[in-house]
Amino acid sequence: MGFPAVFGLVVNLAALSLYDYYAHFVKTSAEAIASGPGVDAVALADPALSWLPDWGFVVIRLVSALVVVATALSALMSKTSVWITTHHLSGSKFSPVRYDLKGPRRFATFTVQTWCLLGVYFILSSAVSAAHLLGVRDGFLASPYLSRCLWVMYEICLSYSILVTVIVTFALIPMAKKRAPKNLAVFMTIRPLLMHNANVLLMFTELLMNRLKVDPMHLPMILSWGLWYVVFAWWWHRRTGVFFYPFMDYSLPNWKILGLKMAVMSAMAAFFYGSYRLDQLVESHSHTVSVHGVVSGTKSHRWNSMFLETKLLRVDVPTLLCMAQKKETTNTR
């Protein structure tokens, strides 16, 4: 069976994730953590959004949290039965199972768990934003460690929201149409449609408005969310005999299950890299807009390059103007 091989892969990746966590949160000095993304980066909107009031950003986050929590509670309390029939890939040693996916059982799927993580992120980030605007400068909500945790949580939510939407739309739904048409009911009611589509809308809105950057060095910690679900899926199968996703089946031949797991991990890494590139694109555009809104009579390419060079430092417009004036004086001399 492929279980020992895959278990070894998961253990190694989990160890790498823990080391990355240690390097970023434990080994790093308190001063370095305090000079990291900072509470401001979590609490406040992007400076380029001058039209957005400070409390407007808090309201947008609270609305996002409300949408997520209301949808999750609705799924939890629903008494409607949703019957699905599991299917397995060739080479599996397990038989199809008919399963009633209702109430708390829905929280066993990766989509719902990721949706709930979005809720945790929006609730905590809303609280941090509100506390910061109210002048709270110490305690749990002002902790730089919490800011770093929310930074990583934001990266996880952004990357996996895109992954969930793409995988469900282009893989799971076509597979259900072909092999188990009755399973389409799982995807086509209001709650699944929200979880498979509104997740991207909520996280793209957050991406456009916040100050947090996607750091490629956080990849091992991003993968840890996927590793968590692999272990959970194995436990859930032991308990119920159900695999919601055929590629989680550990009874497949070694070569097939290792290939599938590597493909899934590669997809997770690819979507995280896509989130990073998207963040870079939005960052460049927002700073370019800021420059054109403040500076007149300058060469756009010079200002664009200066913003690209300094965006990692989050240099504000007055500081950048001062730098430009010094540069012009030097060139004149």
PDB file of N, CA, C and O in Angstrom, residues 24-25 29-40 42 128 137-152 212:
ATOM      1  N   HIS A  24      10.833  31.977  11.414  1.00  0.00           N
ATOM      2  CA  HIS A  24      10.148  33.252  11.282  1.00  0.00           C
ATOM      3  C   HIS A  24       9.560  33.777  12.586  1.00  0.00           C
ATOM      4  O   HIS A  24       9.405  34.979  12.748  1.00  0.00           O
ATOM      5  N   PHE A  25       9.219  32.871  13.522  1.00  0.00           N
ATOM      6  CA  PHE A  25       8.478  33.295  14.700  1.00  0.00           C
ATOM      7  C   PHE A  25       9.198  33.044  16.031  1.00  0.00           C
ATOM      8  O   PHE A  25       8.897  33.680  17.015  1.00  0.00           O
ATOM      9  N   SER A  29      14.405  37.509  16.521  1.00  0.00           N
ATOM     10  CA  SER A  29      14.378  38.310  17.741  1.00  0.00           C
ATOM     11  C   SER A  29      13.093  39.126  17.804  1.00  0.00           C
ATOM     12  O   SER A  29      12.422  39.374  16.801  1.00  0.00           O
ATOM     13  N   ALA A  30      12.781  39.571  19.015  1.00  0.00           N
ATOM     14  CA  ALA A  30      11.575  40.384  19.199  1.00  0.00           C
ATOM     15  C   ALA A  30      11.675  41.683  18.408  1.00  0.00           C
ATOM     16  O   ALA A  30      10.679  42.176  17.862  1.00  0.00           O
ATOM     17  N   GLU A  31      12.886  42.255  18.331  1.00  0.00           N
ATOM     18  CA  GLU A  31      13.070  43.496  17.582  1.00  0.00           C
ATOM     19  C   GLU A  31      12.806  43.285  16.103  1.00  0.00           C
ATOM     20  O   GLU A  31      12.170  44.110  15.438  1.00  0.00           O
ATOM     21  N   ALA A  32      13.294  42.145  15.577  1.00  0.00           N
ATOM     22  CA  ALA A  32      13.079  41.863  14.154  1.00  0.00           C
ATOM     23  C   ALA A  32      11.613  41.622  13.855  1.00  0.00           C
ATOM     24  O   ALA A  32      11.101  42.028  12.818  1.00  0.00           O
ATOM     25  N   ILE A  33      10.939  40.949  14.784  1.00  0.00           N
ATOM     26  CA  ILE A  33       9.506  40.717  14.598  1.00  0.00           C
ATOM     27  C   ILE A  33       8.750  42.043  14.633  1.00  0.00           C
ATOM     28  O   ILE A  33       7.861  42.296  13.827  1.00  0.00           O
ATOM     29  N   ALA A  34       9.156  42.913  15.555  1.00  0.00           N
ATOM     30  CA  ALA A  34       8.492  44.211  15.655  1.00  0.00           C
ATOM     31  C   ALA A  34       8.708  45.056  14.401  1.00  0.00           C
ATOM     32  O   ALA A  34       7.873  45.890  14.043  1.00  0.00           O
ATOM     33  N   SER A  35       9.818  44.833  13.718  1.00  0.00           N
ATOM     34  CA  SER A  35      10.101  45.593  12.499  1.00  0.00           C
ATOM     35  C   SER A  35       9.634  44.846  11.253  1.00  0.00           C
ATOM     36  O   SER A  35       9.970  45.233  10.144  1.00  0.00           O
ATOM     37  N   GLY A  36       8.887  43.744  11.448  1.00  0.00           N
ATOM     38  CA  GLY A  36       8.379  42.974  10.321  1.00  0.00           C
ATOM     39  C   GLY A  36       7.194  43.670   9.687  1.00  0.00           C
ATOM     40  O   GLY A  36       7.222  44.869   9.456  1.00  0.00           O
ATOM     41  N   PRO A  37       6.129  42.936   9.357  1.00  0.00           N
ATOM     42  CA  PRO A  37       4.995  43.591   8.716  1.00  0.00           C
ATOM     43  C   PRO A  37       4.352  44.646   9.594  1.00  0.00           C
ATOM     44  O   PRO A  37       3.835  45.628   9.104  1.00  0.00           O
ATOM     45  N   GLY A  38       4.428  44.457  10.942  1.00  0.00           N
ATOM     46  CA  GLY A  38       3.909  45.466  11.854  1.00  0.00           C
ATOM     47  C   GLY A  38       2.399  45.454  11.944  1.00  0.00           C
ATOM     48  O   GLY A  38       1.690  44.979  11.068  1.00  0.00           O
ATOM     49  N   VAL A  39       1.895  46.014  13.049  1.00  0.00           N
ATOM     50  CA  VAL A  39       0.457  46.083  13.259  1.00  0.00           C
ATOM     51  C   VAL A  39      -0.188  46.991  12.209  1.00  0.00           C
ATOM     52  O   VAL A  39      -1.291  46.733  11.746  1.00  0.00           O
ATOM     53  N   ASP A  40       0.521  48.059  11.822  1.00  0.00           N
ATOM     54  CA  ASP A  40      -0.021  48.967  10.809  1.00  0.00           C
ATOM     55  C   ASP A  40      -0.350  48.230   9.519  1.00  0.00           C
ATOM     56  O   ASP A  40      -1.367  48.502   8.874  1.00  0.00           O
ATOM     57  N   VAL A  42      -1.238  45.220   9.082  1.00  0.00           N
ATOM     58  CA  VAL A  42      -2.434  44.391   9.235  1.00  0.00           C
ATOM     59  C   VAL A  42      -3.674  45.250   9.438  1.00  0.00           C
ATOM     60  O   VAL A  42      -4.739  44.964   8.900  1.00  0.00           O
ATOM     61  N   VAL A 128      -8.185  43.677  15.045  1.00  0.00           N
ATOM     62  CA  VAL A 128      -6.893  44.377  15.074  1.00  0.00           C
ATOM     63  C   VAL A 128      -7.042  45.777  14.489  1.00  0.00           C
ATOM     64  O   VAL A 128      -6.523  46.762  15.039  1.00  0.00           O
ATOM     65  N   ARG A 137      -2.400  50.111  21.879  1.00  0.00           N
ATOM     66  CA  ARG A 137      -1.018  49.906  21.442  1.00  0.00           C
ATOM     67  C   ARG A 137      -0.303  48.783  22.201  1.00  0.00           C
ATOM     68  O   ARG A 137       0.894  48.579  22.030  1.00  0.00           O
ATOM     69  N   ASP A 138      -1.026  48.084  23.064  1.00  0.00           N
ATOM     70  CA  ASP A 138      -0.441  46.923  23.732  1.00  0.00           C
ATOM     71  C   ASP A 138      -1.522  45.877  23.941  1.00  0.00           C
ATOM     72  O   ASP A 138      -2.694  46.116  23.700  1.00  0.00           O
ATOM     73  N   GLY A 139      -1.103  44.699  24.383  1.00  0.00           N
ATOM     74  CA  GLY A 139      -2.045  43.615  24.551  1.00  0.00           C
ATOM     75  C   GLY A 139      -2.073  42.694  23.347  1.00  0.00           C
ATOM     76  O   GLY A 139      -1.289  42.834  22.399  1.00  0.00           O
ATOM     77  N   PHE A 140      -3.005  41.761  23.373  1.00  0.00           N
ATOM     78  CA  PHE A 140      -3.068  40.713  22.352  1.00  0.00           C
ATOM     79  C   PHE A 140      -3.275  41.277  20.948  1.00  0.00           C
ATOM     80  O   PHE A 140      -2.594  40.897  20.001  1.00  0.00           O
ATOM     81  N   LEU A 141      -4.209  42.206  20.795  1.00  0.00           N
ATOM     82  CA  LEU A 141      -4.546  42.719  19.467  1.00  0.00           C
ATOM     83  C   LEU A 141      -3.461  43.605  18.875  1.00  0.00           C
ATOM     84  O   LEU A 141      -3.456  43.848  17.665  1.00  0.00           O
ATOM     85  N   ALA A 142      -2.545  44.083  19.710  1.00  0.00           N
ATOM     86  CA  ALA A 142      -1.443  44.906  19.212  1.00  0.00           C
ATOM     87  C   ALA A 142      -0.125  44.138  19.161  1.00  0.00           C
ATOM     88  O   ALA A 142       0.928  44.721  18.905  1.00  0.00           O
ATOM     89  N   SER A 143      -0.191  42.841  19.371  1.00  0.00           N
ATOM     90  CA  SER A 143       1.023  42.025  19.399  1.00  0.00           C
ATOM     91  C   SER A 143       1.602  41.843  18.005  1.00  0.00           C
ATOM     92  O   SER A 143       0.884  41.501  17.062  1.00  0.00           O
ATOM     93  N   PRO A 144       2.926  42.053  17.847  1.00  0.00           N
ATOM     94  CA  PRO A 144       3.556  41.791  16.545  1.00  0.00           C
ATOM     95  C   PRO A 144       3.495  40.314  16.166  1.00  0.00           C
ATOM     96  O   PRO A 144       3.517  39.983  14.983  1.00  0.00           O
ATOM     97  N   TYR A 145       3.424  39.422  17.163  1.00  0.00           N
ATOM     98  CA  TYR A 145       3.309  37.998  16.862  1.00  0.00           C
ATOM     99  C   TYR A 145       1.952  37.690  16.219  1.00  0.00           C
ATOM    100  O   TYR A 145       1.868  36.895  15.276  1.00  0.00           O
ATOM    101  N   LEU A 146       0.893  38.312  16.725  1.00  0.00           N
ATOM    102  CA  LEU A 146      -0.416  38.135  16.107  1.00  0.00           C
ATOM    103  C   LEU A 146      -0.408  38.690  14.686  1.00  0.00           C
ATOM    104  O   LEU A 146      -0.992  38.090  13.776  1.00  0.00           O
ATOM    105  N   SER A 147       0.264  39.808  14.499  1.00  0.00           N
ATOM    106  CA  SER A 147       0.348  40.394  13.156  1.00  0.00           C
ATOM    107  C   SER A 147       1.013  39.432  12.186  1.00  0.00           C
ATOM    108  O   SER A 147       0.574  39.280  11.041  1.00  0.00           O
ATOM    109  N   ARG A 148       2.075  38.772  12.639  1.00  0.00           N
ATOM    110  CA  ARG A 148       2.748  37.808  11.764  1.00  0.00           C
ATOM    111  C   ARG A 148       1.873  36.594  11.481  1.00  0.00           C
ATOM    112  O   ARG A 148       1.873  36.067  10.371  1.00  0.00           O
ATOM    113  N   CYS A 149       1.157  36.144  12.482  1.00  0.00           N
ATOM    114  CA  CYS A 149       0.248  35.008  12.260  1.00  0.00           C
ATOM    115  C   CYS A 149      -0.837  35.376  11.248  1.00  0.00           C
ATOM    116  O   CYS A 149      -1.171  34.577  10.363  1.00  0.00           O
ATOM    117  N   LEU A 150      -1.383  36.578  11.369  1.00  0.00           N
ATOM    118  CA  LEU A 150      -2.405  37.019  10.421  1.00  0.00           C
ATOM    119  C   LEU A 150      -1.816  37.210   9.027  1.00  0.00           C
ATOM    120  O   LEU A 150      -2.505  37.000   8.019  1.00  0.00           O
ATOM    121  N   TRP A 151      -0.563  37.600   8.965  1.00  0.00           N
ATOM    122  CA  TRP A 151       0.131  37.729   7.682  1.00  0.00           C
ATOM    123  C   TRP A 151       0.144  36.382   6.947  1.00  0.00           C
ATOM    124  O   TRP A 151      -0.242  36.281   5.787  1.00  0.00           O
ATOM    125  N   VAL A 152       0.570  35.336   7.663  1.00  0.00           N
ATOM    126  CA  VAL A 152       0.610  33.994   7.064  1.00  0.00           C
ATOM    127  C   VAL A 152      -0.802  33.493   6.772  1.00  0.00           C
ATOM    128  O   VAL A 152      -1.060  32.875   5.727  1.00  0.00           O
ATOM    129  N   LEU A 212      -0.576  44.170   3.365  1.00  0.00           N
ATOM    130  CA  LEU A 212       0.236  42.973   3.508  1.00  0.00           C
ATOM    131  C   LEU A 212       0.767  42.506   2.161  1.00  0.00           C
ATOM    132  O   LEU A 212       0.080  42.604   1.147  1.00  0.00           O
TER     133      LEU A 212
END
